[in-house]
PDB file of C-alpha atoms in Angstrom:
ATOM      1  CA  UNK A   1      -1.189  -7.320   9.898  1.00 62.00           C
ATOM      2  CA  UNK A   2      -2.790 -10.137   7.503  1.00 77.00           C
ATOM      3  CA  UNK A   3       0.271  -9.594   5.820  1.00 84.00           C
ATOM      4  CA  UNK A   4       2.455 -10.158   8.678  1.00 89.00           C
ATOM      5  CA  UNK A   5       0.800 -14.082   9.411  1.00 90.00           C
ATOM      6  CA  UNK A   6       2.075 -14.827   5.849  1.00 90.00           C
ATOM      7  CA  UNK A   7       5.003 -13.091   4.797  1.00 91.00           C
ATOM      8  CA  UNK A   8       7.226 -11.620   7.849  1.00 93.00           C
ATOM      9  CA  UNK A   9      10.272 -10.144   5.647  1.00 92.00           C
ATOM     10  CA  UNK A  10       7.861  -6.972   5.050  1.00 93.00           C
ATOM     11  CA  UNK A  11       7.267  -5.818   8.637  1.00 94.00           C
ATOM     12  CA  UNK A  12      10.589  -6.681   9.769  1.00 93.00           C
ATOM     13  CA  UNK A  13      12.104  -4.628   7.234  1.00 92.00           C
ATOM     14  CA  UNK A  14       9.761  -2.206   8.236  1.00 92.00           C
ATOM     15  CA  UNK A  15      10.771  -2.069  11.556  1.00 92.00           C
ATOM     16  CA  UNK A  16      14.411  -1.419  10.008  1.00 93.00           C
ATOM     17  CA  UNK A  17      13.591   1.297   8.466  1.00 93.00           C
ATOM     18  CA  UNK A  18      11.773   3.304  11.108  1.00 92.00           C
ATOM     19  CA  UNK A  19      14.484   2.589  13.019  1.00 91.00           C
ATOM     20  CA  UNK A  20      17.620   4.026  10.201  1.00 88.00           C
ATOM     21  CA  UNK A  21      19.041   0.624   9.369  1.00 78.00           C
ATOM     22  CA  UNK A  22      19.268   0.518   6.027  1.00 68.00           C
ATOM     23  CA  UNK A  23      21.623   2.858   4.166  1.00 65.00           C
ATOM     24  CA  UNK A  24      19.747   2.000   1.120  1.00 76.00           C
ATOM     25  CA  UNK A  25      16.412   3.123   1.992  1.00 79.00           C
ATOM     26  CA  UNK A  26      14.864   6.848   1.689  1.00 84.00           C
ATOM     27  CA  UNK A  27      14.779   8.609   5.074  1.00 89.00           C
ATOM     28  CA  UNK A  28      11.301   7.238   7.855  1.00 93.00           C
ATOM     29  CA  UNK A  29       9.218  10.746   6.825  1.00 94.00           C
ATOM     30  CA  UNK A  30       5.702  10.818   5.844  1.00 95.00           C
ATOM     31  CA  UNK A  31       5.720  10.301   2.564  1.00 96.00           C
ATOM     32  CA  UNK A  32       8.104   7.538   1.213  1.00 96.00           C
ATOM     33  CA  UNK A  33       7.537   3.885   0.501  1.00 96.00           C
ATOM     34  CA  UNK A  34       9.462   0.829   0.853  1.00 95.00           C
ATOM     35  CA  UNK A  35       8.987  -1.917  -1.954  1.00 94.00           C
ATOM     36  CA  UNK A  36       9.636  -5.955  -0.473  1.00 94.00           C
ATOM     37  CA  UNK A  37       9.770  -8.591  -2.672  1.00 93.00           C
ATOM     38  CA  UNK A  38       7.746 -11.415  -1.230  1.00 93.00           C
ATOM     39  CA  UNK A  39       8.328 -14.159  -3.604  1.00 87.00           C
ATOM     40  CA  UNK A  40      10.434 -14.942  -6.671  1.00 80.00           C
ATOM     41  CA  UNK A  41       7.558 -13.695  -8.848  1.00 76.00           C
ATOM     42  CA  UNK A  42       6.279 -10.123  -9.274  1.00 79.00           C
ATOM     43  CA  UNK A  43       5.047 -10.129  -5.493  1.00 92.00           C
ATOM     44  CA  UNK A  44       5.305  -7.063  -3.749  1.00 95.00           C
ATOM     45  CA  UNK A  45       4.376  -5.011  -0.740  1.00 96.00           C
ATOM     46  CA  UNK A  46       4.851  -1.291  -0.273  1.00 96.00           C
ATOM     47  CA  UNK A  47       5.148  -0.056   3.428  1.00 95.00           C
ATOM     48  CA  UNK A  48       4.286   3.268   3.430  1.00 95.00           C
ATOM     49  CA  UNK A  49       4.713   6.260   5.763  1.00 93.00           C
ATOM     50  CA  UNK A  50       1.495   7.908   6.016  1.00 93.00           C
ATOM     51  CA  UNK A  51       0.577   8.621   8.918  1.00 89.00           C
ATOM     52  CA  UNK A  52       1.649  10.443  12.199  1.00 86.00           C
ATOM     53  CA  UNK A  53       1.045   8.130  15.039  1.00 74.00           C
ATOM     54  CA  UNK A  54      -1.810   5.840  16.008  1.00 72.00           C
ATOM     55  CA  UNK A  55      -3.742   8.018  18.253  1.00 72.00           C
ATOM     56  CA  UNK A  56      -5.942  11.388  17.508  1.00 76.00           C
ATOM     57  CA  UNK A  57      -4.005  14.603  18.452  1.00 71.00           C
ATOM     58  CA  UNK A  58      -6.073  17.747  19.398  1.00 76.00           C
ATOM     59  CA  UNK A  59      -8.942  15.993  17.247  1.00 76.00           C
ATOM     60  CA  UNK A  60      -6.734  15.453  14.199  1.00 82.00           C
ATOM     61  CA  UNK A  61      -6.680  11.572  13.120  1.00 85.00           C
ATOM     62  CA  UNK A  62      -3.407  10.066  11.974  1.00 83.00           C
ATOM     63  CA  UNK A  63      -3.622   9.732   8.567  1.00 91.00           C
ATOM     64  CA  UNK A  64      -1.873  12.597   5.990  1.00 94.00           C
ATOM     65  CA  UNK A  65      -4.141  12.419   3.243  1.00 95.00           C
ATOM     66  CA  UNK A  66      -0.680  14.639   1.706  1.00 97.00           C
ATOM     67  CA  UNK A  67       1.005  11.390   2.449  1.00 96.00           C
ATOM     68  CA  UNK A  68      -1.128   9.459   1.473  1.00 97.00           C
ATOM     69  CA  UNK A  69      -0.911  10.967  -1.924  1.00 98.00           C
ATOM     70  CA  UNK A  70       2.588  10.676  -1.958  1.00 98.00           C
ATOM     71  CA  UNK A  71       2.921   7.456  -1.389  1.00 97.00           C
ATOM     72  CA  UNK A  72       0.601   6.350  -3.752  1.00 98.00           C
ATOM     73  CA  UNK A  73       2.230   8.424  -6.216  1.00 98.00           C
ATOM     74  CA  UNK A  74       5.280   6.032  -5.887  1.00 98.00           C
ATOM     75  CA  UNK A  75       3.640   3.222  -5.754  1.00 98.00           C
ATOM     76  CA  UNK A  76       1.606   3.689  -9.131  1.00 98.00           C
ATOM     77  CA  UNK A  77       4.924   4.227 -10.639  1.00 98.00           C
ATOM     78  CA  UNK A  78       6.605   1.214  -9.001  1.00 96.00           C
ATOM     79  CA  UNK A  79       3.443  -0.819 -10.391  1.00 96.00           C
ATOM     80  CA  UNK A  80       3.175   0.874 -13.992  1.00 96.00           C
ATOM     81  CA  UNK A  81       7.270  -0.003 -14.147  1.00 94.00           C
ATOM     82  CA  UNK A  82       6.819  -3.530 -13.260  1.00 92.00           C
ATOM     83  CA  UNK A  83       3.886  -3.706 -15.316  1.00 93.00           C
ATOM     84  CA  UNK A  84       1.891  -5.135 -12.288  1.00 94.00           C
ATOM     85  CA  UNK A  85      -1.816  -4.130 -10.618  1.00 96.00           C
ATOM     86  CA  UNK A  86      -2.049  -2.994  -6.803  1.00 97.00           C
ATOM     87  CA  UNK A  87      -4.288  -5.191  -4.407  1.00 95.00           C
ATOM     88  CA  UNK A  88      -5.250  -3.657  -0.980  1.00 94.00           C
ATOM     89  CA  UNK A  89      -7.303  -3.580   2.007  1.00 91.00           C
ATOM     90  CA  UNK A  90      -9.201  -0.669   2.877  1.00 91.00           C
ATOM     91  CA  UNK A  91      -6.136   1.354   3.876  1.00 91.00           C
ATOM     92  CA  UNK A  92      -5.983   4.331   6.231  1.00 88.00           C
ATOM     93  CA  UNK A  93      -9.313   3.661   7.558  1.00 88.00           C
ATOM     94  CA  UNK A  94      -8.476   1.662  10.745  1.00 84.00           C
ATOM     95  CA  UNK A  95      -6.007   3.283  13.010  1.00 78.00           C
ATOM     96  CA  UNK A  96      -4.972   5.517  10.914  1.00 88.00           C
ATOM     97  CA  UNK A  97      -8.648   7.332  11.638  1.00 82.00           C
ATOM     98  CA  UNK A  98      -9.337   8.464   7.749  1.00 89.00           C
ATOM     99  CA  UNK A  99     -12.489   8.393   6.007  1.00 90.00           C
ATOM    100  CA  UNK A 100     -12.815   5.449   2.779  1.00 93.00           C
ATOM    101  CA  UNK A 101     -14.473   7.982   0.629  1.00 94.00           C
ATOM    102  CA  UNK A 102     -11.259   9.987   1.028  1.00 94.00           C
ATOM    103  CA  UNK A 103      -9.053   7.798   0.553  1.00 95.00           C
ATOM    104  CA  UNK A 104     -10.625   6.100  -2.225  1.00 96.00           C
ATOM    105  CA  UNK A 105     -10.763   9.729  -4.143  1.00 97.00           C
ATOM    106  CA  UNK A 106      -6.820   9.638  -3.860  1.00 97.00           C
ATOM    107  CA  UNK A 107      -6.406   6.260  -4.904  1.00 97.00           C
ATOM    108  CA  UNK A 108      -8.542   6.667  -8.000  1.00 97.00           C
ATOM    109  CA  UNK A 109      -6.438   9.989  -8.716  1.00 98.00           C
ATOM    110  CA  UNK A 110      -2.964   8.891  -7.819  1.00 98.00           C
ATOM    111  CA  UNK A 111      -2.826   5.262  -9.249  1.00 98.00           C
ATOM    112  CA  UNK A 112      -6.090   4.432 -11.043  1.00 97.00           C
ATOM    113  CA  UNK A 113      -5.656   7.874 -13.020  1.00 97.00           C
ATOM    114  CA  UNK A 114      -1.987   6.333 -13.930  1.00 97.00           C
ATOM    115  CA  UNK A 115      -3.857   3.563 -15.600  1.00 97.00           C
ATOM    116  CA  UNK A 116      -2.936   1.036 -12.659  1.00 97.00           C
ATOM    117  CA  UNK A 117      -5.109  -1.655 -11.876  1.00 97.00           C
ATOM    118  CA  UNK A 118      -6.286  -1.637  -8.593  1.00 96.00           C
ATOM    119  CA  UNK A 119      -7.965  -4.184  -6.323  1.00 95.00           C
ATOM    120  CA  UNK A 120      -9.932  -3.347  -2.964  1.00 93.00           C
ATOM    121  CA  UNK A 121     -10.512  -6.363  -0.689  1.00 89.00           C
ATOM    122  CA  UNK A 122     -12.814  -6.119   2.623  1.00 83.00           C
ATOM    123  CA  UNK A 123     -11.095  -8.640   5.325  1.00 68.00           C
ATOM    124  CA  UNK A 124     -13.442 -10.929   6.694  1.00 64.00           C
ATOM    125  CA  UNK A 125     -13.874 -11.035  10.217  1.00 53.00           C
ATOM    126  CA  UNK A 126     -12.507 -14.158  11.945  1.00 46.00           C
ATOM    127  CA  UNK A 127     -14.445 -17.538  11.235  1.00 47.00           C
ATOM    128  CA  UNK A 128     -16.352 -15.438   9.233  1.00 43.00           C
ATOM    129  CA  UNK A 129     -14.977 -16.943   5.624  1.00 44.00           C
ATOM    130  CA  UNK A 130     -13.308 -14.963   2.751  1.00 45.00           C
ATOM    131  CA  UNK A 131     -13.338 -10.917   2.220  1.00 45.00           C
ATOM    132  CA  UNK A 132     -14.932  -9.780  -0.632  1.00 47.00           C
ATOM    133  CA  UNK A 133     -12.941  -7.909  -3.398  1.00 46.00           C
ATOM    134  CA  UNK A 134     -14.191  -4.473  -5.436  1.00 45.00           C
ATOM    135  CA  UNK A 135     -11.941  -3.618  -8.672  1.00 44.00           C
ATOM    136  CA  UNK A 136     -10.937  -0.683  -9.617  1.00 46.00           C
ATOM    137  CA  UNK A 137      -9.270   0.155 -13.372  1.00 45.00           C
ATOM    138  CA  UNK A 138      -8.536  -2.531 -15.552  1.00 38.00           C
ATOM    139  CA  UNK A 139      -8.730  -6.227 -14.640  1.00 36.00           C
ATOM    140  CA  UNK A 140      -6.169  -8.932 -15.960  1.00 36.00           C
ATOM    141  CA  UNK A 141      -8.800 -10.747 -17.250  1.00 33.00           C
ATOM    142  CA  UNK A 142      -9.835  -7.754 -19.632  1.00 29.00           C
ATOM    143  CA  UNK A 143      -5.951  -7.671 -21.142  1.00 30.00           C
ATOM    144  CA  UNK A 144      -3.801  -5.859 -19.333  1.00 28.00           C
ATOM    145  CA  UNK A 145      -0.321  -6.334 -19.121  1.00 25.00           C
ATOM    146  CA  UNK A 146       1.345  -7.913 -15.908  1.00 26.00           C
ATOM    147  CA  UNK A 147       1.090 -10.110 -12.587  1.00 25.00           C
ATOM    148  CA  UNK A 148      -0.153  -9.255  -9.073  1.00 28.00           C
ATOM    149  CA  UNK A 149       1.437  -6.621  -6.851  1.00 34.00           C
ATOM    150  CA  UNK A 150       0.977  -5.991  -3.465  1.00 43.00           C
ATOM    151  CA  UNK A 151       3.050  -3.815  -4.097  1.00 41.00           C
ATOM    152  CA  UNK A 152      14.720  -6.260  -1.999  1.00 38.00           C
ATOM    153  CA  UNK A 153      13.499  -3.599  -0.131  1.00 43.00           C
ATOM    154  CA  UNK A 154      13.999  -1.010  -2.241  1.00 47.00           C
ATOM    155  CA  UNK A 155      12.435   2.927  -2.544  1.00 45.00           C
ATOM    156  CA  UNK A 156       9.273   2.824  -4.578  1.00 52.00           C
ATOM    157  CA  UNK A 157       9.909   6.306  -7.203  1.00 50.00           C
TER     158      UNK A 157
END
């Protein structure tokens, strides 16, 4: 939602989506991404579909780790194409129920193993200052190629 407070064009075409408007778009399913371009630059965000609900079922949480996966399949080769790094929050961890060790392991495999740059920021709690950030891959500093991604709505791969 930190997203939402700065940029609203992602969630509302979010909201699109999930509900079919959009002929352009790859069907709601667990799964697929959505790439919106947030500035003239190489700004991105990927809304992804990886989870079933916002509640436990039966004990199950809702993240898909397969999902998951997916997703971040597409998204490493959305970023690799553009040439751009992924920053992130801690995702899958809040509602979504999952475990950061897990989903760490399939970020490290699905985009980090692609040779994608990723960034992991902790939000700070309100009045409580500025998250801290832990790096994963390559760094722009240390020469690699391309701008910032958070990752026209378009499908990601």
């Amino acid at each position: 939602m930190a997203i939402s407070r700065r940029w609203a064009t992602p969630e509302h075409r979010y909201r699109l989506w999930a509900r079919g408007r959009g002929s352009d778009q790859p069907d709601f399913e667990l799964g697929q991404v959505q790439c919106v371009q947030v500035s003239a630059g190489a700004l991105w965000v990927a809304n992804m579909v990886a989870q079933r609900g916002v509640r436990r079922s039966r004990g199950a949480a809702p993240i898909r780790y397969d999902a998951l996966r997916a997703c971040l399949s597409r998204v490493a080769a959305f970023a690799a194409g553009e040439g751009a790094s992924v920053h992130m929050p801690r995702i899958g961890c809040g509602l979504a129920g999952g475990r950061w060790g897990d989903v760490e392991r399939v970020v490290e495999e699905e985009v980090v193993g692609r040779g994608v740059a990723v960034y992991v920021y902790d939000l700070a709690a309100v009045g409580k200052g500025r998250g801290g950030r832990r790096r994963r891959g390559k760094s722009p500093e240390s020469g690699e190629k391309g701008g910032e991604a958070l990752l026209h709505p378009q499908p990601c791969g």
